[in-house]
Coordinates of C-alpha atoms and ligand atoms in Angstrom, one line a residue:
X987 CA 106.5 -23.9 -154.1
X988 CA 109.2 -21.0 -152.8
X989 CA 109.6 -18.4 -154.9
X990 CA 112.2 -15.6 -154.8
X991 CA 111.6 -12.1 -156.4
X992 CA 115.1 -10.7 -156.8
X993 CA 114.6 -6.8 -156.5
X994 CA 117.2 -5.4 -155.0
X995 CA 119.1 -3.5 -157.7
X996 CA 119.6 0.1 -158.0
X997 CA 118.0 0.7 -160.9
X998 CA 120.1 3.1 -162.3
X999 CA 118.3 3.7 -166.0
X1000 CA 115.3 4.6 -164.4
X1001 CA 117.2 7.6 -162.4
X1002 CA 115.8 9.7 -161.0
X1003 CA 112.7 8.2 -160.6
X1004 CA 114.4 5.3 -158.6
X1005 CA 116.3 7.8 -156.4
X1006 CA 113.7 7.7 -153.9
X1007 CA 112.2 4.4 -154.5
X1008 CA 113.3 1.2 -155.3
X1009 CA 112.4 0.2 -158.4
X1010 CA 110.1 -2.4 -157.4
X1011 CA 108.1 0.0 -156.0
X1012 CA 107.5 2.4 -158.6
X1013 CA 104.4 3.0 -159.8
X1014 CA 103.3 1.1 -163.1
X1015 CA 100.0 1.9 -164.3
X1016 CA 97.5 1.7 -161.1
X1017 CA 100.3 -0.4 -158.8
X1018 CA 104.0 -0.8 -157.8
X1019 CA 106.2 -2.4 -160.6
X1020 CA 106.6 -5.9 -158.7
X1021 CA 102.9 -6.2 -157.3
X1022 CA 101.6 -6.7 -160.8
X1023 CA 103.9 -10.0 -160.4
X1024 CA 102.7 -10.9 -157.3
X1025 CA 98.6 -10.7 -158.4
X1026 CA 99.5 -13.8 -160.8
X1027 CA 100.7 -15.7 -158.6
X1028 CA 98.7 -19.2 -158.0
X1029 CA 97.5 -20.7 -155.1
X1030 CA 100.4 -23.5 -155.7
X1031 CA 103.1 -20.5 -154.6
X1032 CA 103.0 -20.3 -151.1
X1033 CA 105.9 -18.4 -149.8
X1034 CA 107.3 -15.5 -151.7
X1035 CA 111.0 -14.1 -150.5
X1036 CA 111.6 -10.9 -152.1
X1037 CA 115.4 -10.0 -151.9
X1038 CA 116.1 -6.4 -151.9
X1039 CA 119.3 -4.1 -151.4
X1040 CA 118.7 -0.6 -152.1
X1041 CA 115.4 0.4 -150.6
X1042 CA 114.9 -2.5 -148.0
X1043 CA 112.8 -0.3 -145.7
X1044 CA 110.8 0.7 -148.1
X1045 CA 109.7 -2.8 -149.3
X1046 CA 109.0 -3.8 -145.9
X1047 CA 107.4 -1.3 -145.4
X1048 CA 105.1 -1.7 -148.2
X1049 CA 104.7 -5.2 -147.3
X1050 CA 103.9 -4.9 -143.8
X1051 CA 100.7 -2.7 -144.6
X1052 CA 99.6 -5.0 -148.0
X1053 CA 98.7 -8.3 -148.0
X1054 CA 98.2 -10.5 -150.6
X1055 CA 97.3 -13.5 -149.4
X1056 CA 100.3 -15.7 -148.6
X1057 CA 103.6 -15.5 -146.5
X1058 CA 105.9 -12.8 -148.1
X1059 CA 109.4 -12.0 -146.6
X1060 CA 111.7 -9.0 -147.5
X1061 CA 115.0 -10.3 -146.9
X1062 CA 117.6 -7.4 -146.8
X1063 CA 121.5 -7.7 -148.3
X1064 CA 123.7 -5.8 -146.4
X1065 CA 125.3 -5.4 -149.8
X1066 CA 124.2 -5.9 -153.6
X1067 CA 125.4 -9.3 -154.3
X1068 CA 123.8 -9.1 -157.9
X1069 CA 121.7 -11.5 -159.2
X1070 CA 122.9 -14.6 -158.7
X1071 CA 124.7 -13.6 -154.9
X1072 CA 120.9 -12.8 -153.9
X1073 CA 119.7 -16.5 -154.3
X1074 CA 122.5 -17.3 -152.6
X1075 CA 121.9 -15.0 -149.7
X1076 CA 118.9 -16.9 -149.0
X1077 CA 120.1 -20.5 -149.5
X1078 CA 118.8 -21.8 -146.1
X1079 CA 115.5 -20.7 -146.4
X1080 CA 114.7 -23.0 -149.5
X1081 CA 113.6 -26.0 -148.9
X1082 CA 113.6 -27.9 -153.0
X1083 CA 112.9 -27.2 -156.2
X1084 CA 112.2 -23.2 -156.7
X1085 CA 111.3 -20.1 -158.6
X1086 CA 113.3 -17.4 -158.9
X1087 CA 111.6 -14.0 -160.8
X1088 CA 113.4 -10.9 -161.4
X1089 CA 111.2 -7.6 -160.2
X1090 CA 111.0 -5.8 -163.0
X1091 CA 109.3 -7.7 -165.7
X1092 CA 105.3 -8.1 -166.1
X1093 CA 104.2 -10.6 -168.5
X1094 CA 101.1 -13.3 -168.9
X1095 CA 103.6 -16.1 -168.0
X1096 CA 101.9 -19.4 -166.0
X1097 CA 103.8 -19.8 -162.7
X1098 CA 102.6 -23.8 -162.7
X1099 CA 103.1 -24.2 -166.4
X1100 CA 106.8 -23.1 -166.1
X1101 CA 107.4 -25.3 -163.1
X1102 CA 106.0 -28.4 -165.0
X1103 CA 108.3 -27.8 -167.8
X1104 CA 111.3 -27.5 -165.6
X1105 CA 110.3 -31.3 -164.2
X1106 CA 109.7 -32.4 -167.5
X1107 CA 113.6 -31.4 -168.5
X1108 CA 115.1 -32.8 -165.6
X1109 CA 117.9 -30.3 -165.7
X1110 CA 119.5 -28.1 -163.0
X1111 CA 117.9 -25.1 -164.0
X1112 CA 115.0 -24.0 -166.7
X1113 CA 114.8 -20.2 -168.1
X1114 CA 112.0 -19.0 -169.5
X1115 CA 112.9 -17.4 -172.7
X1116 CA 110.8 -14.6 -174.9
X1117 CA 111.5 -14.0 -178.7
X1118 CA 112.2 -10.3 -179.6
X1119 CA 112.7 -8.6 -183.0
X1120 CA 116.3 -7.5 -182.0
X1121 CA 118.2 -9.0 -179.3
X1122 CA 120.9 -7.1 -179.0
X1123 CA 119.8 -4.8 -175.8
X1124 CA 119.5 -7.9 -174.2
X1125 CA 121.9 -10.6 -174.8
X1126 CA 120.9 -13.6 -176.8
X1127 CA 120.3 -17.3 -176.0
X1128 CA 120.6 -20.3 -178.1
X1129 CA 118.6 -23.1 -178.0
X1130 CA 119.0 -26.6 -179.6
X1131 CA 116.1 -29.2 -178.9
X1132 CA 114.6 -29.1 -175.7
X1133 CA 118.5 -27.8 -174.0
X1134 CA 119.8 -24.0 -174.3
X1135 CA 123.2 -24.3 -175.8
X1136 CA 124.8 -21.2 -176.0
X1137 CA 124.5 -17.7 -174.0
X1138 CA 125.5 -15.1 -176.6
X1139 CA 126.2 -11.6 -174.3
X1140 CA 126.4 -9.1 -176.9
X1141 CA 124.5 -10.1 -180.1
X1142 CA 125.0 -7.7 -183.5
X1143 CA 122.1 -5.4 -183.7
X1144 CA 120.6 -6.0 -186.6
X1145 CA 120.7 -10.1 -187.1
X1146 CA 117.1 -10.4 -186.7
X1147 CA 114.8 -12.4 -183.8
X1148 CA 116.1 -13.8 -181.4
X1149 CA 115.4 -15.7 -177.6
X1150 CA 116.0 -13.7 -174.8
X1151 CA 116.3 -14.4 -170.9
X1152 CA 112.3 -13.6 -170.2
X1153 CA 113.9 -13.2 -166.2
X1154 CA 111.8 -16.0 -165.1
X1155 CA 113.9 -19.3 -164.0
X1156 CA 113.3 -22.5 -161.7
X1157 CA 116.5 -23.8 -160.2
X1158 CA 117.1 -27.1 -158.1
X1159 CA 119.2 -26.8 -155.1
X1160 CA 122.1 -28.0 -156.6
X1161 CA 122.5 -24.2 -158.3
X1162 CA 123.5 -22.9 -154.9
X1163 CA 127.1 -25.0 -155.5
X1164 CA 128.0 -23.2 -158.1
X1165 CA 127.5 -19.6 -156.7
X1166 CA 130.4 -18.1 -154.2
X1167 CA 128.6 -17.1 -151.1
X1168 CA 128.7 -13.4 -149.7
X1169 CA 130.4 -11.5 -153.0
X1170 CA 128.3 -10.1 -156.1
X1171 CA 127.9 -12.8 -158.6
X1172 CA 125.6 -12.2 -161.6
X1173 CA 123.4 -15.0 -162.7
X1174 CA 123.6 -14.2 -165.9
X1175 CA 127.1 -14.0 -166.4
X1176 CA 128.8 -16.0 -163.7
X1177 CA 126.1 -18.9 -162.9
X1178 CA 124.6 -19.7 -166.2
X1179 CA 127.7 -20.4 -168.6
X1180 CA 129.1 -23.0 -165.9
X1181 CA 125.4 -24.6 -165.2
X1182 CA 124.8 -25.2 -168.9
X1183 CA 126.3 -28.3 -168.8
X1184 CA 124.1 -29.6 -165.8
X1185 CA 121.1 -29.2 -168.2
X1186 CA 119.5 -25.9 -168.6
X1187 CA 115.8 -26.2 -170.0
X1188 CA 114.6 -23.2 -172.2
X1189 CA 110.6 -22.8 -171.4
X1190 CA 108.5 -20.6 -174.0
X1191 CA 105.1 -19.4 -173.2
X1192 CA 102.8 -17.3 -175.1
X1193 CA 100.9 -13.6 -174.4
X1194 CA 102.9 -10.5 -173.3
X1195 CA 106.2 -9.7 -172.0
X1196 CA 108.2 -7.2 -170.9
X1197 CA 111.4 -5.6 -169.1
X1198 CA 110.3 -2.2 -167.3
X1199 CA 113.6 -1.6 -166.6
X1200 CA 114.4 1.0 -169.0
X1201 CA 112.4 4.2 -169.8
X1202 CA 111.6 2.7 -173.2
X1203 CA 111.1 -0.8 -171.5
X1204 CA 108.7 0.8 -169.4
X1205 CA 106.2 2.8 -171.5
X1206 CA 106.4 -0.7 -173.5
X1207 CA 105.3 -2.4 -169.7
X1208 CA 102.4 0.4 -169.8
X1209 CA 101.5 0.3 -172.9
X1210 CA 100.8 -3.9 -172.9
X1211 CA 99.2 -3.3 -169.2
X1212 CA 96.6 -0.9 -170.5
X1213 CA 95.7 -2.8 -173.7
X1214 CA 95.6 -5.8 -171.0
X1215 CA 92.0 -3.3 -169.8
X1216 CA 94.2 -1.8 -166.9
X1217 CA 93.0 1.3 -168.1
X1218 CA 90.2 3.1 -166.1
X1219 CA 89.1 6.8 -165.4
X1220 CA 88.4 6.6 -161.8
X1221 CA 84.8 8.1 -160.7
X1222 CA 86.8 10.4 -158.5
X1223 CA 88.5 12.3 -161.6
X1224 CA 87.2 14.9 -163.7
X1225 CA 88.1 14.6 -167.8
X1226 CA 84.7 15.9 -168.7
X1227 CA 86.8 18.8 -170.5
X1228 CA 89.5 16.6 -172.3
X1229 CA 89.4 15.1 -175.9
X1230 CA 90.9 11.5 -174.9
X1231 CA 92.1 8.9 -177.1
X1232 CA 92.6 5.8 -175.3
X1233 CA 94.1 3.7 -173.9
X1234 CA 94.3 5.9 -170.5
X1235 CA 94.3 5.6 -167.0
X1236 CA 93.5 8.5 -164.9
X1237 CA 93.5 7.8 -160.9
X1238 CA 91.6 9.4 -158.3
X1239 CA 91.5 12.9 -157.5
X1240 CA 92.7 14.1 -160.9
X1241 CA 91.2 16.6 -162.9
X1242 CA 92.3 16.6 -166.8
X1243 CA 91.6 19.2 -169.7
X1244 CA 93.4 18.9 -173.0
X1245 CA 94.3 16.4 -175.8
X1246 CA 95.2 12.7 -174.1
X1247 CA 96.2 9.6 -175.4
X1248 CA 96.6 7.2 -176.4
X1249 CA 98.9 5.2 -173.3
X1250 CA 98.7 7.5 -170.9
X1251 CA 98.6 7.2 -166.8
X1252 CA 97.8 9.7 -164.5
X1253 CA 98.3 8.9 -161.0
X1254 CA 96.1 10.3 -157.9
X1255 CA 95.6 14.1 -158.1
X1256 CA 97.1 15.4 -161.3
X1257 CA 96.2 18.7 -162.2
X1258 CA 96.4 19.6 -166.4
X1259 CA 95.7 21.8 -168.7
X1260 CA 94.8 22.1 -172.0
X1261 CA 97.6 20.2 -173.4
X1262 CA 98.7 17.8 -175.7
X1263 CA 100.2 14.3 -173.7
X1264 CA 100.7 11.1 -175.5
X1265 CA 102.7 7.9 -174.2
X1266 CA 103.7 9.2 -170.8
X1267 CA 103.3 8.0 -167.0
X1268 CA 102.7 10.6 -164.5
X1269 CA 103.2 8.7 -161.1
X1270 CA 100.7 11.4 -158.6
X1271 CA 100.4 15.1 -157.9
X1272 CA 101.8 17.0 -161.3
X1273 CA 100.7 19.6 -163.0
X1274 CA 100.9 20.5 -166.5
X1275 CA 100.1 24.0 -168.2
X1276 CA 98.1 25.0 -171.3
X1277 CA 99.9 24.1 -174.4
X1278 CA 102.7 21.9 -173.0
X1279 CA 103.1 18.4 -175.4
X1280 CA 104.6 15.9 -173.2
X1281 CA 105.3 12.4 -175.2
X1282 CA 107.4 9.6 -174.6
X1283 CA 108.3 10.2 -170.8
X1284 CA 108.1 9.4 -166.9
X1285 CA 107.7 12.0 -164.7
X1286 CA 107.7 11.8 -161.1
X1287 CA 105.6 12.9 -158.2
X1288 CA 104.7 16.8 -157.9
X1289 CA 106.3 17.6 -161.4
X1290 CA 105.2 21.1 -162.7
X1291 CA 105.1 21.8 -166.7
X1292 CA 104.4 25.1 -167.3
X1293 CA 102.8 26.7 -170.2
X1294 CA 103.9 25.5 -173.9
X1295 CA 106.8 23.6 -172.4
X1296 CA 107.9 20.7 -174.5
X1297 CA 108.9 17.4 -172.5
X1298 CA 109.8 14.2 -174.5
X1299 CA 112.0 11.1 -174.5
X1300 CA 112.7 12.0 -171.0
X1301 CA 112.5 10.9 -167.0
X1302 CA 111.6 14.0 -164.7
X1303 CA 112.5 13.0 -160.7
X1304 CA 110.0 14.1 -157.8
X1305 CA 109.6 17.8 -157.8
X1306 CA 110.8 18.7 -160.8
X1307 CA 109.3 21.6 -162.5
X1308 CA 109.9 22.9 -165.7
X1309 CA 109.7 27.0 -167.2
X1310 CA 107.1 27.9 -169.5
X1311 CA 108.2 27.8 -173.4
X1312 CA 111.9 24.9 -172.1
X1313 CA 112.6 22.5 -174.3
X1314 CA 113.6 18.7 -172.5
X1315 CA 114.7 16.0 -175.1
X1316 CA 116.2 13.3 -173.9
X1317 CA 117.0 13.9 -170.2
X1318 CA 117.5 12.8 -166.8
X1319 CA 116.4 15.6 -164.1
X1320 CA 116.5 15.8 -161.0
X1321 CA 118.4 14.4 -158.5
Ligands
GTP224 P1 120.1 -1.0 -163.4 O1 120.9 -0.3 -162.3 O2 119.3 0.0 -164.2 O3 121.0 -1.9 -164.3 O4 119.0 -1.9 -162.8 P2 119.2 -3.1 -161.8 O5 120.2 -2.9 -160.8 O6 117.8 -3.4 -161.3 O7 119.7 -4.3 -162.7 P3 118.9 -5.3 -163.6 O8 117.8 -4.7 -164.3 O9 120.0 -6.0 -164.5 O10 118.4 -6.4 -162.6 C1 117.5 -7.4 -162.9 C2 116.7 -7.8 -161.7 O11 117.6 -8.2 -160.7 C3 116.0 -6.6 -161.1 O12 114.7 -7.1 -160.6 C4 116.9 -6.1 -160.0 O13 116.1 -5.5 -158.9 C5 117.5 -7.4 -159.5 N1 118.9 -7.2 -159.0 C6 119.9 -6.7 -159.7 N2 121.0 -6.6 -158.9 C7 120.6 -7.1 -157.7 C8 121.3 -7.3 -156.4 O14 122.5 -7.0 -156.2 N3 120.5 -7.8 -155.4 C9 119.2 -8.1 -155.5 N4 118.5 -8.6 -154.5 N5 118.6 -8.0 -156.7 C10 119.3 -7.5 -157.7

């Protein structure tokens, strides 16, 4: 079975972070965002195309020097056709029935499962769907039966659970007639309200799930990773001087003092002090000072804190370094 990672967007909310990666290679816990995809895969999916825009070079790239034990093509857009415009884009390659997986989700969700479901429905198209307390971020999606009914784009905050579009969908062939070739066309807006009537399968699953496309969305991907026992203190780090409450990750080459925990990831050779870090992802090579408190934030390769700076609620890009004593609530910096 073909599947199709569609990763190609710009990522904007996780600027500036995403500046100088795609998104589906930024780091999440102890691996790019989209590998963590890729290691569930089952033997069943034998050819992954992975659809990329921004950051085509990059993927490749990355892909050229990993494997993972089947075929996997980057196929480049010469221009972001959105989400549904990338399926398109690679209509001759597929060859039946297929998956399609956006590249910014990790969940516990059964690859074989999903595509059973979608033959058992006999529809055009099956999306996987996940319940959340408040739908409204997302966009809501009725479902009568064993049929979705109704997209519903911008749901009232505040009307309680709701189904959500999970980002995980098998299509049949037929989808491609109802997507205009080279232009942007969004799957989710365009393709699905004219495909409902064709049949569109809602498929639930249990575990974990989430978007990591957000900076909230992704310390909630981090924080279900590491109670998933992704967290580990590599031999090659030293936190023989910090008071850690866990769950944390701390990679090789890092050498940590201070309060940390719990959800917390350092990546490879991160350099802090005595202070007080809670609920953040440090992707490799920062520093932080004594008495910084850091909570609630991403900060990007070779980031420097200095001393009783406070950082929260916030996305620092590569190289970033903040004064001793700032105060950063809530921002975006770097470029
Ligand atoms: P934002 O800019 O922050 O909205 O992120 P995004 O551009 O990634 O958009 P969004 O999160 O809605 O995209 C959902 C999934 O579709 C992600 O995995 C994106 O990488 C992917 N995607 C979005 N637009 C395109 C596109 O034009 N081409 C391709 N190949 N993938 C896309």
């Amino acid at each position: 079975m073909q599947l199709v990672i569609i990763a190609g967007g710009l990522g904007k909310r996780l600027r500036p972070i995403t500046s100088t990666r795609p998104k589906a290679l930024v780091p999440l816990v102890d691996r790019p965002m989209i590998v963590h995809t890729l290691d569930r895969l089952p033997p069943s999916c034998d050819e992954v195309l992975i659809a990329v825009n921004f950051g085509y070079e990059a993927v490749r790239d990355y892909f050229r020097n990993h494997t993972s034990g089947r075929e996997i093509r980057v196929i480049q857009e010469a221009k972001p056709l959105g989400t549904a415009g990338a399926i398109k884009n690679v209509e001759r390659r597929i060859e039946g029935t297929f998956v399609v997986y956006n590249g910014d989700v990790v969940d516990t969700i059964d690859f074989d499962d999903l595509v059973r479901a979608h033959q058992r429905g006999r529809g055009i198209g099956t999306i996987a769907v996940w319940s959340v307390d408040d739908p409204s971020a997302f966009g809501a999606i009725q479902v009568e039966g064993k049929r979705i009914t109704r997209f519903i784009e911008k749901p009232a905050s505040g009307s309680g659970p709701g189904l959500v579009n999970a980002g995980r969908y098998v299509f049949e062939p037929q989808v491609f007639d109802f997507i205009d070739g080279g232009r942007e066309v969004s799957l989710e807006r365009q393709v699905f309200p004219r495909i409902i009537e064709r049949g569109l399968t809602p498929y639930r699953y249990e575990g974990w799930w989430s978007d990591a496309g957000t900076l909230a969305n992704y310390l909630n991907a981090q924080r279900l990773l590491l109670a998933a026992s992704r967290a580990k203190i590599s031999p090659e780090a030293d936190v023989s001087s910090a008071v850690l409450t866990p769950p944390v990750h701390v990679a090789a080459g890092s050498f940590i003092e201070g309060k940390v925990g719990p959800n917390v990831v350092f990546g490879r050779a991160c350099k802090i002090g005595r202070a007080h870090i809670s609920d953040a992802a440090f992707l490799e090579g920062g520093s932080v000072d004594d008495k910084a408190t850091i909570a609630s934030s991403i900060l990007g390769a070779g980031v420097a804190i200095g001393e009783g700076a406070d950082v929260r609620d916030s996305i620092l890009g590569d190289g970033v370094q903040v004064p001793p004593h700032a105060k950063v609530a809530g921002e975006r910096l770097g470029k």
